[in-house]
JSON list of C-alpha atoms and ligand atoms in Angstrom, two decimals:
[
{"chain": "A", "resi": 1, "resn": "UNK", "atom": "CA", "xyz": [-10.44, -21.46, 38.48]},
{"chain": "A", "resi": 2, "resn": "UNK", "atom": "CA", "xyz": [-12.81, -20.09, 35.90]},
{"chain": "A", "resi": 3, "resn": "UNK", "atom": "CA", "xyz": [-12.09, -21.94, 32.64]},
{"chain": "A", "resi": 4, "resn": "UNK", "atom": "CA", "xyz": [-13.98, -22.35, 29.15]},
{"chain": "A", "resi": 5, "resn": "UNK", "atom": "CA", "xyz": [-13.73, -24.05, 25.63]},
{"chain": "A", "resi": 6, "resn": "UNK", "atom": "CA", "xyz": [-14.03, -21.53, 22.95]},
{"chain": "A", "resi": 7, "resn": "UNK", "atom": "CA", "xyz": [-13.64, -23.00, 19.50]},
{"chain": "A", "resi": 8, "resn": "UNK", "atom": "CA", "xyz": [-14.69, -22.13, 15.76]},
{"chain": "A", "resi": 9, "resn": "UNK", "atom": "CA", "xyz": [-15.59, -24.06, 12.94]},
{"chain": "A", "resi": 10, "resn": "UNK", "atom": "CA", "xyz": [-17.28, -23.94, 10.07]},
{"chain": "A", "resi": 11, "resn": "UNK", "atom": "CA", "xyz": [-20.41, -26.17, 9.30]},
{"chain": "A", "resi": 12, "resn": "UNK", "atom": "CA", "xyz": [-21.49, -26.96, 5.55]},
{"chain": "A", "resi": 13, "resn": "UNK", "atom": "CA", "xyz": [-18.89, -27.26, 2.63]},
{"chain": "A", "resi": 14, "resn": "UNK", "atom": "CA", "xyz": [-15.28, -27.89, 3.91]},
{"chain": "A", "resi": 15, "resn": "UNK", "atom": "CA", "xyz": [-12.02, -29.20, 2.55]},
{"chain": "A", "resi": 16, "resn": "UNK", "atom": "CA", "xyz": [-11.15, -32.49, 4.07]},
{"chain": "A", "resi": 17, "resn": "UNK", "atom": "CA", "xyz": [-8.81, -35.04, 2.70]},
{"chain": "A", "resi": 18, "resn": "UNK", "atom": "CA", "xyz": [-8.46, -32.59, -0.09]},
{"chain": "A", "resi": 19, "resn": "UNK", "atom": "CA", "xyz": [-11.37, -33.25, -1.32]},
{"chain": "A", "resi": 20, "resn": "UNK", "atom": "CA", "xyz": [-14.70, -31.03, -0.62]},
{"chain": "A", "resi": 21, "resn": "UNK", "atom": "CA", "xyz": [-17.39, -32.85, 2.04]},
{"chain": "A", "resi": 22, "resn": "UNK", "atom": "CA", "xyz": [-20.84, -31.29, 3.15]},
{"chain": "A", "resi": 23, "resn": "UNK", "atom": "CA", "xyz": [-20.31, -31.31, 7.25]},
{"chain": "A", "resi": 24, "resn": "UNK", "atom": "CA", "xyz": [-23.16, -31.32, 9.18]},
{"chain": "A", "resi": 25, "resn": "UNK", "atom": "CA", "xyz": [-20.69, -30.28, 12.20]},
{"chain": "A", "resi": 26, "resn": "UNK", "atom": "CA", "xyz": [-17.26, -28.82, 11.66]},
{"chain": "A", "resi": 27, "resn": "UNK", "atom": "CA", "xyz": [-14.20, -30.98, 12.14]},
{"chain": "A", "resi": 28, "resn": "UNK", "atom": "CA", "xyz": [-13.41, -28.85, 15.35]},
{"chain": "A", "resi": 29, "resn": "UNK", "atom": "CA", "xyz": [-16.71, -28.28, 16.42]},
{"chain": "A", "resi": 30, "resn": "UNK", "atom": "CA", "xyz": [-16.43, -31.92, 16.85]},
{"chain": "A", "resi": 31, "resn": "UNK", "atom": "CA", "xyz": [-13.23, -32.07, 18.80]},
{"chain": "A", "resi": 32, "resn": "UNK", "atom": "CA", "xyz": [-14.58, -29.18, 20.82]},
{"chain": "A", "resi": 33, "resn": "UNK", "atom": "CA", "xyz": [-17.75, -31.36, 21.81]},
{"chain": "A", "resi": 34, "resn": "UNK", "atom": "CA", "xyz": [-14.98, -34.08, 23.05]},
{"chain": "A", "resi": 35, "resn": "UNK", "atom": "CA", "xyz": [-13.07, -31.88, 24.90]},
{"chain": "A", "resi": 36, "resn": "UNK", "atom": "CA", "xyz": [-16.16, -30.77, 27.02]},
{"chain": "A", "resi": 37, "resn": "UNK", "atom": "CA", "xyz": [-17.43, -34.54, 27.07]},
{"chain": "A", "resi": 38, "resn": "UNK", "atom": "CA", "xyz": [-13.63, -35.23, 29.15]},
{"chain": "A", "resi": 39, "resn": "UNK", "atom": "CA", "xyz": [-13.41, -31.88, 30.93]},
{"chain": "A", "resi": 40, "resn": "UNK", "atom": "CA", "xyz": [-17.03, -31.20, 31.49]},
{"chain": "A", "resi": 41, "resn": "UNK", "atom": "CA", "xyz": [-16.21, -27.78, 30.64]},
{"chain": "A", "resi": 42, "resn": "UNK", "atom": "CA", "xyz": [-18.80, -24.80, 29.21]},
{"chain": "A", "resi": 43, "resn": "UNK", "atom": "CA", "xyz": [-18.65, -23.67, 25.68]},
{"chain": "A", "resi": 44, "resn": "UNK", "atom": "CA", "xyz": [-17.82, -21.10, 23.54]},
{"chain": "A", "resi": 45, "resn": "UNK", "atom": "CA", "xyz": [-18.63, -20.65, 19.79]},
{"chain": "A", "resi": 46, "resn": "UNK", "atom": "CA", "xyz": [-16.71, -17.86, 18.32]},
{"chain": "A", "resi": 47, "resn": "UNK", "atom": "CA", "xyz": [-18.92, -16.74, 15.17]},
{"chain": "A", "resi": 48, "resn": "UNK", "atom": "CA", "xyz": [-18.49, -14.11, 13.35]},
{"chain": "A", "resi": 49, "resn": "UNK", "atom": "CA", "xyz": [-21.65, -11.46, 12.95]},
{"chain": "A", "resi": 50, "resn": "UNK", "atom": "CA", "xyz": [-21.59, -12.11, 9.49]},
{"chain": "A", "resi": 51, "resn": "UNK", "atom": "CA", "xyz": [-21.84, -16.21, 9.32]},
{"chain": "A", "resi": 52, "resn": "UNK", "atom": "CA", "xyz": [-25.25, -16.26, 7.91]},
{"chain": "A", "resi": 53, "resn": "UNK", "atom": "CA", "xyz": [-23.88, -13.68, 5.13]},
{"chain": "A", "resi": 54, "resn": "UNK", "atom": "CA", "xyz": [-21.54, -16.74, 4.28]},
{"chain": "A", "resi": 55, "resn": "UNK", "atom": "CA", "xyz": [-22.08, -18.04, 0.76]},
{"chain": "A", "resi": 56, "resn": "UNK", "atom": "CA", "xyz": [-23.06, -21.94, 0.40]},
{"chain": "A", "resi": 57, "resn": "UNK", "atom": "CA", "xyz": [-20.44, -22.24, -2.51]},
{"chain": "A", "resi": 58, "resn": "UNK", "atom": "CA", "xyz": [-17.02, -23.68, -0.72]},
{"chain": "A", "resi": 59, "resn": "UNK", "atom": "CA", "xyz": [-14.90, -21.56, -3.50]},
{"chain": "A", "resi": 60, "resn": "UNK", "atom": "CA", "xyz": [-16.61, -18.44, -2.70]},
{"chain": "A", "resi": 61, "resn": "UNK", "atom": "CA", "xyz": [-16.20, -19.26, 0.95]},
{"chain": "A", "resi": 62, "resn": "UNK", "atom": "CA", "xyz": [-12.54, -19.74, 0.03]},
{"chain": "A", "resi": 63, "resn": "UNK", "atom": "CA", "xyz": [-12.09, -16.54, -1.36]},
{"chain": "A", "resi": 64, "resn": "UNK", "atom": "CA", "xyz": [-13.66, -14.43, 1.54]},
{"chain": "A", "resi": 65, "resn": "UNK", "atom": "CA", "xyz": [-11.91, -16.19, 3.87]},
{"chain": "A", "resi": 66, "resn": "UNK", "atom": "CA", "xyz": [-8.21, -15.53, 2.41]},
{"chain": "A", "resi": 67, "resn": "UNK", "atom": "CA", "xyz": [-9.30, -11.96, 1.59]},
{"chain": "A", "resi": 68, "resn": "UNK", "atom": "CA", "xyz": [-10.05, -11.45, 5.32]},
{"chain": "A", "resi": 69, "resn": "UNK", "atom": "CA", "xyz": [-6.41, -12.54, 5.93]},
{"chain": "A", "resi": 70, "resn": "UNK", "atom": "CA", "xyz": [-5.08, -10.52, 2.72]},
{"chain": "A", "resi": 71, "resn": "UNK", "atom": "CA", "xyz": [-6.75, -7.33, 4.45]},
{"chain": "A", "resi": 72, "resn": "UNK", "atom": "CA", "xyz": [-5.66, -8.04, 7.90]},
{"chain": "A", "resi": 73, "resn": "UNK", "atom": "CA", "xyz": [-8.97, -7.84, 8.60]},
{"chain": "A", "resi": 74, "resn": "UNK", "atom": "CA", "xyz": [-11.17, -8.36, 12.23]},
{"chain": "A", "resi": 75, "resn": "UNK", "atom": "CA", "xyz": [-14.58, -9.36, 11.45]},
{"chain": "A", "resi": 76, "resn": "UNK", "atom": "CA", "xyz": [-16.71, -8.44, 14.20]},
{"chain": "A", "resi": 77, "resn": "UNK", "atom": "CA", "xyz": [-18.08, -11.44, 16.80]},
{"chain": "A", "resi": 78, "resn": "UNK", "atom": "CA", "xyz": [-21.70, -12.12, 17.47]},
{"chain": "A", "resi": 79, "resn": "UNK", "atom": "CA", "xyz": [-20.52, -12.22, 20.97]},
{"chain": "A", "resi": 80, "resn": "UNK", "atom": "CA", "xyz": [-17.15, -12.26, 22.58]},
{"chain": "A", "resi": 81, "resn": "UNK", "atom": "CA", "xyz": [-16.15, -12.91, 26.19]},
{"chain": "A", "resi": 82, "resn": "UNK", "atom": "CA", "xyz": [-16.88, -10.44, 29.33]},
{"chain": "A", "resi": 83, "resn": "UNK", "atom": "CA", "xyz": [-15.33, -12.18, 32.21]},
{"chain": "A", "resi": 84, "resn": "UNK", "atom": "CA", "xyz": [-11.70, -13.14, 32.91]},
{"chain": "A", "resi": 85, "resn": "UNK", "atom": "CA", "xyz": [-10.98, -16.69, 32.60]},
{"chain": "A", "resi": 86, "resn": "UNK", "atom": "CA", "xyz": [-7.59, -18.14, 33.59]},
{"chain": "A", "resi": 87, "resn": "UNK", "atom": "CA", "xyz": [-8.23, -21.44, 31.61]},
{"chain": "A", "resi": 88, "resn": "UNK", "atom": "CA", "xyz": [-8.99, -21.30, 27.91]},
{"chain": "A", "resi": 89, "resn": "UNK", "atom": "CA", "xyz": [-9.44, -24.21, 25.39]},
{"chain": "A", "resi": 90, "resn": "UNK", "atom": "CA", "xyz": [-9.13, -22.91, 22.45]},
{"chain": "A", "resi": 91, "resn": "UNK", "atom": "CA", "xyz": [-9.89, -24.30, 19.13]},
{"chain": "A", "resi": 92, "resn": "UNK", "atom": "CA", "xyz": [-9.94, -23.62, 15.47]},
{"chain": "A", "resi": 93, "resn": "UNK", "atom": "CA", "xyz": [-9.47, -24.70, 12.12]},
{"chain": "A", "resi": 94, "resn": "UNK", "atom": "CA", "xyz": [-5.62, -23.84, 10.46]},
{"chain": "A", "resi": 95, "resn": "UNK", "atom": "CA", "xyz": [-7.18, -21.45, 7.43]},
{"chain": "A", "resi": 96, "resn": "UNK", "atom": "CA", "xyz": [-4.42, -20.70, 4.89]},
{"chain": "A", "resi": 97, "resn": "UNK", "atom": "CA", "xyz": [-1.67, -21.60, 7.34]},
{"chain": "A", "resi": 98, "resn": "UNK", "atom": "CA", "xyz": [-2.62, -19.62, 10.64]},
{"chain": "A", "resi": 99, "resn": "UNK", "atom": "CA", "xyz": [-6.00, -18.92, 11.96]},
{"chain": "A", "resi": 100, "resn": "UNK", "atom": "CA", "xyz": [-9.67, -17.89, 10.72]},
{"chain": "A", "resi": 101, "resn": "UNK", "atom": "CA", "xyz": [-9.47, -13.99, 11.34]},
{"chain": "A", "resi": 102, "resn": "UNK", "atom": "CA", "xyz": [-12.49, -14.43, 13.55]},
{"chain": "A", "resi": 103, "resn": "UNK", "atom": "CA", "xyz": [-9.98, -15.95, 16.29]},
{"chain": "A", "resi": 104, "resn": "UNK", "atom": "CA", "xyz": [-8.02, -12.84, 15.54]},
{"chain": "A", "resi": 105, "resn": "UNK", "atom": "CA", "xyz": [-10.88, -10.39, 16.78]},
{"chain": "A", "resi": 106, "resn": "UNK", "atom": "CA", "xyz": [-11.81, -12.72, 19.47]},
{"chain": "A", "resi": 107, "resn": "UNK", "atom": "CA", "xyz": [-8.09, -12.76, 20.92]},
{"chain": "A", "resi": 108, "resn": "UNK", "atom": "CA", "xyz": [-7.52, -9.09, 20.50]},
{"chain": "A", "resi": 109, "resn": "UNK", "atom": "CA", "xyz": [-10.55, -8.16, 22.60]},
{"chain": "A", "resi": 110, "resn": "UNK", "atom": "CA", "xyz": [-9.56, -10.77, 25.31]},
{"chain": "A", "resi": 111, "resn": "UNK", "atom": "CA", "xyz": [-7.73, -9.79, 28.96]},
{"chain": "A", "resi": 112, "resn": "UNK", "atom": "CA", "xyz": [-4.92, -12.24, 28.49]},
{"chain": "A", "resi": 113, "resn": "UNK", "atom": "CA", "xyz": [-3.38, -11.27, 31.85]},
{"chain": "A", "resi": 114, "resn": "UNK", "atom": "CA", "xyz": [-2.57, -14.89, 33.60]},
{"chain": "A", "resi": 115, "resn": "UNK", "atom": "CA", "xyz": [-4.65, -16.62, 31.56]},
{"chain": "A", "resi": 116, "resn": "UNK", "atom": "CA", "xyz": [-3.46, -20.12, 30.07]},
{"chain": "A", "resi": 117, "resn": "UNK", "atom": "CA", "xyz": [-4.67, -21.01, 26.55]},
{"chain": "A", "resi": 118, "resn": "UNK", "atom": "CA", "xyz": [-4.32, -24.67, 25.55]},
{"chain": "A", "resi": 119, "resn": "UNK", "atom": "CA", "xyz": [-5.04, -24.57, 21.84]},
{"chain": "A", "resi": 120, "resn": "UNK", "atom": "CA", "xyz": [-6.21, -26.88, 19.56]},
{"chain": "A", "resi": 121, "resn": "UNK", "atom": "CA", "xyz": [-6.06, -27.52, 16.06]},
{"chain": "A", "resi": 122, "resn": "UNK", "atom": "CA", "xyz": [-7.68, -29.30, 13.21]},
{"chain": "A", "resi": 123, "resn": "UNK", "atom": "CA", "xyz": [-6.25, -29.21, 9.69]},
{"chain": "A", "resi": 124, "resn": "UNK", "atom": "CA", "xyz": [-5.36, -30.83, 6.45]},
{"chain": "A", "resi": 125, "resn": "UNK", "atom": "CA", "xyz": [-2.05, -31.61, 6.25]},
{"chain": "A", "resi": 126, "resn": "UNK", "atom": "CA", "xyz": [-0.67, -28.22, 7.46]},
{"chain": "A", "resi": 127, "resn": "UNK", "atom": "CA", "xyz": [-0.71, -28.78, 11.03]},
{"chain": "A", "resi": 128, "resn": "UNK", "atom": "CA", "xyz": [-0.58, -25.46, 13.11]},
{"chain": "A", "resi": 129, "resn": "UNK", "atom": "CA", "xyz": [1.10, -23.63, 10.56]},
{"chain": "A", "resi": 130, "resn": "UNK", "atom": "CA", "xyz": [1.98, -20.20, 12.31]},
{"chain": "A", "resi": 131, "resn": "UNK", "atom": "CA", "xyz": [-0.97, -19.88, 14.70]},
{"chain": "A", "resi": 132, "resn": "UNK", "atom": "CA", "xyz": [0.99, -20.02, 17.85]},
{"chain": "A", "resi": 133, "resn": "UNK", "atom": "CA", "xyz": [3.46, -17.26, 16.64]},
{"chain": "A", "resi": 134, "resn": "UNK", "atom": "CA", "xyz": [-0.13, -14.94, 15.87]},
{"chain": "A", "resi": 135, "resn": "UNK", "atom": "CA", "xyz": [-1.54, -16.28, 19.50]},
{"chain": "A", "resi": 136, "resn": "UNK", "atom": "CA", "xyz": [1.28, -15.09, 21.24]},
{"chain": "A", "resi": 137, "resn": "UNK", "atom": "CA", "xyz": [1.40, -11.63, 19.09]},
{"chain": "A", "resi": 138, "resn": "UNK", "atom": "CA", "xyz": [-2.57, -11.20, 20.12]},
{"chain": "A", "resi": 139, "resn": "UNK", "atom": "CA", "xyz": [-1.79, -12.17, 24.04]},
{"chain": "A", "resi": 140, "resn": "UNK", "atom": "CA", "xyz": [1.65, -11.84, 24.94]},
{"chain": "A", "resi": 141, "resn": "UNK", "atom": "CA", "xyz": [0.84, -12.08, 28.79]},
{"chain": "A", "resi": 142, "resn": "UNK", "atom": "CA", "xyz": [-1.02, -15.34, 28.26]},
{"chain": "A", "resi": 143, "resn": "UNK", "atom": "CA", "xyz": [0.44, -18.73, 28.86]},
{"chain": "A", "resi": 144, "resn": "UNK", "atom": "CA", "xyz": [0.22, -21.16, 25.85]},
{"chain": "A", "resi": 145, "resn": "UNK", "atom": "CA", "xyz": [0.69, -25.01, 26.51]},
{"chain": "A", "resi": 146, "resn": "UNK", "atom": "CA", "xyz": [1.35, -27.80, 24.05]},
{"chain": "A", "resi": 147, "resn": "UNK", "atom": "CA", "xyz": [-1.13, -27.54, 21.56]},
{"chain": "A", "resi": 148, "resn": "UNK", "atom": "CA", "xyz": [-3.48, -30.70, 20.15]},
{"chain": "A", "resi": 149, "resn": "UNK", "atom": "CA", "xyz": [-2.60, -30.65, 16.26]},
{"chain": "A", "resi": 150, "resn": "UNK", "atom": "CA", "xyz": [-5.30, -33.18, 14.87]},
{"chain": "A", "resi": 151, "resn": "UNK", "atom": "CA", "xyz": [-5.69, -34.28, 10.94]},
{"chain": "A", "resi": 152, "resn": "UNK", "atom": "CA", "xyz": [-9.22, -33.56, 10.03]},
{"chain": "A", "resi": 153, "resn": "UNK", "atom": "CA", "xyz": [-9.60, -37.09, 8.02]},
{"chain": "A", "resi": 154, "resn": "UNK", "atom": "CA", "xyz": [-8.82, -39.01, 11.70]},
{"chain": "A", "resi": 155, "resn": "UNK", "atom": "CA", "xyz": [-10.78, -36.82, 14.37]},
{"chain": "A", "resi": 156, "resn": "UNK", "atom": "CA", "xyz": [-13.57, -38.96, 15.22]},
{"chain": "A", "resi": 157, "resn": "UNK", "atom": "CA", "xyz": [-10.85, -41.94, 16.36]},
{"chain": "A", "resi": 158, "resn": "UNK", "atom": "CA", "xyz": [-8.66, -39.51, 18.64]},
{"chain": "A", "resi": 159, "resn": "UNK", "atom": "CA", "xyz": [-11.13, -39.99, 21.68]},
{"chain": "A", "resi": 160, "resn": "UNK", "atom": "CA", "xyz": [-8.23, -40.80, 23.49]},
{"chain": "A", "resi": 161, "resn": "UNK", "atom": "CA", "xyz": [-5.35, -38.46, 22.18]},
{"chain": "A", "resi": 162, "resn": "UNK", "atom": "CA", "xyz": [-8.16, -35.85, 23.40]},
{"chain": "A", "resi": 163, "resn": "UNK", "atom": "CA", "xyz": [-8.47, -36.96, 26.86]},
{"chain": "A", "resi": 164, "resn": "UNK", "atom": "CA", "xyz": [-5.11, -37.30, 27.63]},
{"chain": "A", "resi": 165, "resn": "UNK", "atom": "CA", "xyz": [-4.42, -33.90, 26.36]},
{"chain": "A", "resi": 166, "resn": "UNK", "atom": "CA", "xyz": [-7.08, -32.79, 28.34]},
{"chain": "A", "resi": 167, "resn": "UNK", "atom": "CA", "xyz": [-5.81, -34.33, 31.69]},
{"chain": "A", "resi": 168, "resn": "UNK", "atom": "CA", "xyz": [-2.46, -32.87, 30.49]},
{"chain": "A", "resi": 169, "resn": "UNK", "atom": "CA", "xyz": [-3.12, -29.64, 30.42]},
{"chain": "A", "resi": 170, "resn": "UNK", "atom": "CA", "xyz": [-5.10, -29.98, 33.64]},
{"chain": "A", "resi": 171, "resn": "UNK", "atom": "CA", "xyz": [-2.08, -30.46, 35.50]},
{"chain": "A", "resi": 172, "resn": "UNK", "atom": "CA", "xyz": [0.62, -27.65, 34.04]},
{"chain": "B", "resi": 1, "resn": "FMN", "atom": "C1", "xyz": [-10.87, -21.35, 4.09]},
{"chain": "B", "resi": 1, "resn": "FMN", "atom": "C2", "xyz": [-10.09, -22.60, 4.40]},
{"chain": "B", "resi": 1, "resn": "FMN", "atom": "C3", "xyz": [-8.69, -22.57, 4.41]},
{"chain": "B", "resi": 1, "resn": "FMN", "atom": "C4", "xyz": [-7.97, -23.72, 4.76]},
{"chain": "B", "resi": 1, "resn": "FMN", "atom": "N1", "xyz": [-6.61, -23.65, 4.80]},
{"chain": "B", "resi": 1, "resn": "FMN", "atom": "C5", "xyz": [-5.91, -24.74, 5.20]},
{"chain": "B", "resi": 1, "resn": "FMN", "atom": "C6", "xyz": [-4.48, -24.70, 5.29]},
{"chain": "B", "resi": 1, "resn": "FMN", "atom": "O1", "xyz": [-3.85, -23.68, 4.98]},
{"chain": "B", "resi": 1, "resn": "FMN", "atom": "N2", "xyz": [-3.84, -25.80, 5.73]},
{"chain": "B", "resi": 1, "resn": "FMN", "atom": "C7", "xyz": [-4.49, -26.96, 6.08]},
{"chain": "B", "resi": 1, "resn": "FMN", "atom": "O2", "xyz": [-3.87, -27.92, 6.49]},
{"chain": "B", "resi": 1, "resn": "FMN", "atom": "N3", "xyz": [-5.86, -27.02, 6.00]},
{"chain": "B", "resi": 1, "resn": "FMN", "atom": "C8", "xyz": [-6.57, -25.96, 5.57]},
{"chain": "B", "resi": 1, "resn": "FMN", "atom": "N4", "xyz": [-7.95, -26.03, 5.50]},
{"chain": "B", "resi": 1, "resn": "FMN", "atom": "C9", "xyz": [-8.61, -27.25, 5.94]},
{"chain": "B", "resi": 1, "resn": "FMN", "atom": "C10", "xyz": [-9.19, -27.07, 7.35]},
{"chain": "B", "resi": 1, "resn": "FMN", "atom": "O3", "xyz": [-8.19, -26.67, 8.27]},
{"chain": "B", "resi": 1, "resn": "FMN", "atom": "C11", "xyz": [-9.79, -28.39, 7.87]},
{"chain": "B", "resi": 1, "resn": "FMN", "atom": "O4", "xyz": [-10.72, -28.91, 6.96]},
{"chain": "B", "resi": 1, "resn": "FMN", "atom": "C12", "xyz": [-10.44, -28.14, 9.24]},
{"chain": "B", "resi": 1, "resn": "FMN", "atom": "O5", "xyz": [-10.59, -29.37, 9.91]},
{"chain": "B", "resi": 1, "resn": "FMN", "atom": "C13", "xyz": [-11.80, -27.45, 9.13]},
{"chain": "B", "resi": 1, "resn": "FMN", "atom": "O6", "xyz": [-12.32, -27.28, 10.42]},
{"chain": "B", "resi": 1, "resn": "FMN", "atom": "P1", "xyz": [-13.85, -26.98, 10.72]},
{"chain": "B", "resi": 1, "resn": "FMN", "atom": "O7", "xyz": [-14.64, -28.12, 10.09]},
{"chain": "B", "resi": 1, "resn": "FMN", "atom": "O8", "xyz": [-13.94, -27.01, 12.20]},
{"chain": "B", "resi": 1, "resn": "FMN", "atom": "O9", "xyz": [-14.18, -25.65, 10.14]},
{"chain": "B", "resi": 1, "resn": "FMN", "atom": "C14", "xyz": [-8.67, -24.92, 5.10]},
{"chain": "B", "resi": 1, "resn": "FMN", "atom": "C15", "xyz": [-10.06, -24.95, 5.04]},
{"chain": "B", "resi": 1, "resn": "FMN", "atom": "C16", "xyz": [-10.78, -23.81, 4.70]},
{"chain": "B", "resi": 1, "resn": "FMN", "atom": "C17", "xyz": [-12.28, -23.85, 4.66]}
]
């Protein structure tokens, strides 16, 4: 069983709690690091080519990031993944109720022929929003399991939420 944890997240200016934080490690970056701490599983980072083209001002980022979605658009990936897994952990931040479109291009260029994604999810208030709907679109031969939905304001106390997720999804 060849399995993997590929997440993204966004380091630097975020929204959390409403309010905008300087991260030195994104929210599921964080969760991600769990997740491999239980599961002792590789990882992943999905980033797209153009991260270091990101602006440092949050509203800015903002705006990009919703214009991507506006244009449908599939930034490309620094790297994406050659081999067939039939395990993936996937994680991401919700960004304007689905997504970041770099999940998009990294889903569309993936062989989702028996693979099972477990995703996970961290957010502000808006849970998953319609991400599992636009994961299914992407891979409709995968098989997606219960996702973990996790506030961003109460990540670093879900240790054990985490691990029995993890052990959960172990056993489907
Ligand atoms: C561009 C952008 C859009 C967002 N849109 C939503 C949203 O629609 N709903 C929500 O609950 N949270 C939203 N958030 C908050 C993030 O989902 C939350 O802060 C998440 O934990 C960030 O993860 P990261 O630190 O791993 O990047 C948004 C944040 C950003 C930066």
């Amino acid at each position: 069983m060849k399995s993997v944890i590929a997440y993204f997240s966004h380091r630097g200016y975020n929204c959390v709690d409403g309010k905008v934080k300087y991260l030195e490690k994104g929210n599921t970056e964080i969760v991600a690091h769990m997740i491999a701490c239980v599961s002792h599983l590789p990882l992943f980072r999905i980033e797209p080519e153009s991260e270091s083209n990101y602006p440092d001002n949050f509203y800015e980022y903002l705006n990009i990031t919703q214009q991507e979605l506006a244009n449908k658009a599939y930034p490309q990936l620094k790297g994406y993944l050659h081999d067939h897994y039939d395990e993936i952990y996937l994680g991401f931040p919700n960004y304007w109720g689905t997504m970041p479109r770099a999940v998009f291009s990294f889903l569309k260029e993936l062989d989702d022929n028996n693979v099972v994604i477990h995703p996970f999810i961290t957010h502000d208030g808006g849970d998953y929003g319609n991400s599992l709907t636009d994961i299914k679109t992407l891979c409709p031969h995968a098989t997606i399991t219960e996702p973990l939905s996790l506030k961003c304001t109460h990540i670093k106390c879900q240790l054990s939420a985490i691990e029995t997720w993890v052990k959960k999804g172990s056993h489907d």
